[in-house]
Short mmCIF file of C-alpha atoms in Angstrom, two decimals:
data_model
loop_
_atom_site.label_atom_id
_atom_site.label_comp_id
_atom_site.label_asym_id
_atom_site.label_seq_id
_atom_site.Cartn_x
_atom_site.Cartn_y
_atom_site.Cartn_z
CA MET A 252 -27.38 54.41 71.84
CA THR A 253 -28.34 50.76 74.15
CA VAL A 254 -28.88 48.28 72.35
CA ARG A 255 -31.26 45.49 74.49
CA GLY A 256 -31.53 41.44 72.86
CA VAL A 257 -35.73 40.89 74.23
CA GLY A 258 -35.71 36.45 73.50
CA VAL A 259 -34.91 34.03 72.11
CA ARG A 260 -37.94 32.74 68.64
CA ALA A 261 -37.35 30.19 66.88
CA ARG A 262 -33.60 30.46 66.76
CA ALA A 263 -33.79 34.07 65.76
CA ARG A 264 -33.01 36.71 68.12
CA THR A 265 -34.49 40.11 67.90
CA ARG A 266 -32.78 43.10 68.62
CA VAL A 267 -34.59 46.08 69.51
CA LEU A 268 -33.55 49.37 70.20
CA ASP A 269 -35.08 51.24 74.08
CA THR A 270 -35.59 55.00 72.73
CA SER A 271 -36.78 55.71 76.46
CA SER A 272 -34.10 55.54 78.39
CA GLY A 273 -29.81 54.85 79.00
CA SER A 274 -30.65 52.04 79.89
CA GLY A 275 -28.21 48.95 78.74
CA PRO A 276 -28.45 45.11 78.19
CA GLY A 277 -28.44 43.43 81.49
CA ASP A 278 -30.31 46.38 82.55
CA SER A 279 -33.94 45.13 84.97
CA GLY A 280 -34.86 48.21 83.53
CA SER A 281 -38.64 48.63 83.40
CA GLY A 282 -38.33 48.42 79.24
CA SER A 283 -39.45 44.73 77.42
CA GLY A 284 -39.92 45.26 74.14
CA GLY A 285 -43.19 44.05 74.78
CA PRO A 286 -46.62 45.66 74.08
CA GLY A 287 -46.87 49.11 75.40
CA SER A 288 -42.59 49.44 75.81
CA ASP A 289 -41.04 52.88 74.05
CA GLN A 290 -38.19 50.02 72.39
CA LEU A 291 -37.95 49.36 68.76
CA PRO A 292 -37.24 46.22 66.83
CA VAL A 293 -33.66 46.66 65.39
CA GLY A 294 -32.05 44.88 61.96
CA ILE A 295 -28.35 43.33 62.34
CA ASP A 296 -27.48 45.66 59.34
CA GLU A 297 -28.56 48.53 60.91
CA LEU A 298 -27.36 47.39 63.96
CA LEU A 299 -23.69 47.48 63.06
CA GLU A 300 -23.84 50.54 60.93
CA ARG A 301 -24.83 52.02 64.80
CA VAL A 302 -22.34 51.02 67.15
CA ARG A 303 -19.63 51.30 63.74
CA GLU A 304 -20.85 54.43 64.90
CA GLY A 305 -19.66 54.14 68.11
CA TYR A 306 -15.38 53.80 67.19
CA ASP A 307 -13.02 54.14 64.39
CA ARG A 308 -12.59 50.92 62.75
CA ILE A 309 -8.91 49.72 61.20
CA GLU A 310 -7.30 48.51 58.10
CA ALA A 311 -5.20 45.39 58.05
CA GLN A 312 -2.51 47.57 56.76
CA GLU A 313 -2.36 49.61 59.90
CA ALA A 314 -3.50 47.23 62.66
CA TYR A 315 -0.05 45.10 61.94
CA GLU A 316 1.65 47.50 62.17
CA ALA A 317 0.06 48.97 65.45
CA ALA A 318 0.41 45.17 66.74
CA ARG A 319 3.74 45.03 65.35
CA LEU A 320 4.84 47.90 67.81
CA GLY A 321 3.68 46.94 70.55
CA GLU A 322 0.36 49.51 70.39
CA ALA A 323 -2.36 47.16 69.55
CA LEU A 324 -3.20 43.67 71.38
CA LEU A 325 -4.99 41.56 68.38
CA VAL A 326 -8.01 39.44 69.52
CA ASP A 327 -9.40 36.36 66.77
CA ILE A 328 -12.61 35.70 67.66
CA ARG A 329 -12.88 32.61 64.56
CA TYR A 330 -13.91 29.36 65.82
CA ALA A 331 -11.57 26.52 65.23
CA ALA A 332 -12.41 25.09 62.17
CA LEU A 333 -11.76 28.60 60.84
CA ARG A 334 -8.48 28.29 62.69
CA GLU A 335 -7.18 25.31 61.06
CA ARG A 336 -9.06 25.84 58.09
CA ASP A 337 -7.50 29.38 57.07
CA GLY A 338 -4.69 29.47 59.96
CA LEU A 339 -3.34 32.11 61.81
CA VAL A 340 -2.98 35.67 63.05
CA PRO A 341 0.39 35.40 64.58
CA GLY A 342 1.06 36.50 67.43
CA ALA A 343 -2.27 37.89 68.19
CA LEU A 344 -4.89 36.58 71.77
CA VAL A 345 -6.74 33.72 70.32
CA VAL A 346 -10.53 33.66 72.65
CA GLU A 347 -13.28 33.15 71.45
CA ARG A 348 -16.62 34.46 71.32
CA ASN A 349 -18.43 33.39 73.40
CA GLU A 350 -15.44 33.73 76.00
CA LEU A 351 -14.43 37.51 74.96
CA GLU A 352 -16.19 39.83 77.76
CA TRP A 353 -14.26 37.96 80.21
CA ARG A 354 -11.02 37.07 79.29
CA LEU A 355 -10.96 40.95 78.13
CA ASP A 356 -12.28 42.70 81.50
CA PRO A 357 -9.03 43.98 82.83
CA HIS A 358 -10.77 43.11 86.21
CA GLY A 359 -12.78 40.34 86.04
CA SER A 360 -11.45 36.70 87.98
CA HIS A 361 -11.33 35.02 84.06
CA ARG A 362 -9.05 37.54 82.59
CA ALA A 363 -6.63 36.87 80.26
CA PRO A 364 -2.43 38.63 82.09
CA GLU A 365 -2.72 40.36 78.03
CA ALA A 366 -5.79 41.55 78.96
CA THR A 367 -3.99 45.91 81.50
CA SER A 368 -6.31 47.61 81.28
CA HIS A 369 -8.93 49.60 80.44
CA ASP A 370 -6.55 51.34 78.14
CA LEU A 371 -5.94 48.31 76.27
CA ARG A 372 -6.09 49.20 72.40
CA VAL A 373 -8.01 45.33 71.17
CA VAL A 374 -8.25 44.40 67.83
CA VAL A 375 -11.10 42.23 67.42
CA ILE A 376 -10.38 39.94 64.44
CA CYS A 377 -13.55 37.64 63.34
CA ASN A 378 -13.89 35.94 59.90
CA GLU A 379 -15.30 38.87 57.18
CA GLY A 380 -15.81 41.41 60.12
CA TYR A 381 -19.51 41.57 60.99
CA ALA A 382 -18.78 39.60 64.34
CA SER A 383 -16.04 41.74 65.92
CA SER A 384 -17.95 45.14 64.82
CA LEU A 385 -20.60 43.42 68.00
CA ALA A 386 -18.11 42.46 70.00
CA ALA A 387 -15.87 45.27 69.99
CA ASP A 388 -19.33 47.24 70.74
CA SER A 389 -19.21 44.44 73.43
CA LEU A 390 -15.53 45.84 74.56
CA HIS A 391 -16.61 49.09 74.53
CA ARG A 392 -19.59 48.24 76.94
CA LEU A 393 -17.46 47.45 79.42
CA GLY A 394 -15.60 49.77 79.86
CA LEU A 395 -12.69 49.25 77.17
CA HIS A 396 -12.63 52.09 74.96
CA ARG A 397 -10.15 52.03 72.43
CA ALA A 398 -11.63 48.73 71.32
CA THR A 399 -12.20 48.38 68.06
CA ASP A 400 -12.77 46.07 65.06
CA LEU A 401 -10.48 44.55 61.07
CA VAL A 402 -12.64 45.86 59.13
CA GLY A 403 -13.10 42.68 56.72
CA GLY A 404 -11.81 40.25 59.17
CA PHE A 405 -9.12 37.59 58.69
CA GLN A 406 -9.88 37.68 55.03
CA ALA A 407 -8.72 40.67 54.51
CA TRP A 408 -5.59 39.82 56.24
CA ARG A 409 -4.40 38.43 54.19
CA ALA A 410 -6.14 39.38 50.93
CA ALA A 411 -3.30 42.06 52.51
CA GLY A 412 -0.29 40.12 51.97
CA LEU A 413 -0.65 39.55 55.57
CA PRO A 414 2.01 36.86 57.71
CA VAL A 415 -0.63 34.21 58.40
CA GLY A 416 0.27 31.30 60.74
CA SER A 417 -0.28 27.65 60.46
#
């Protein structure tokens, strides 16, 4: 499955599915989504469903145990106002969404020290488990094949009674 962004119009971004090739986001292939293209529009609900088919999501308790045992890196991508309002996941690496790929690319010049290999099991946490799915998909495209996201996001973590720091 390949998803390609085609531009910005009136502050709404349109996503399309490229049905003609294996090219991915950022590729300079000929499919532009314009007239005569083989690309079909994809709504956000369908996009989420499709990207989630590519990996197994993780529940809060399992994520907690994996992190506690050193088997996973929890990565909190919520923006600062939500972290200040709701609290922090203890031990999670805080990376704003717009920096995620740069900080977790093991070969990147701006990588976080925790981004040690493409085999790293990363659990992405957003507020409710939507943005984290798209982020996990992006990490898969970077080669982080064990990346996943937390079902229900931070809200599910807190509802499960798991530790929350300030």
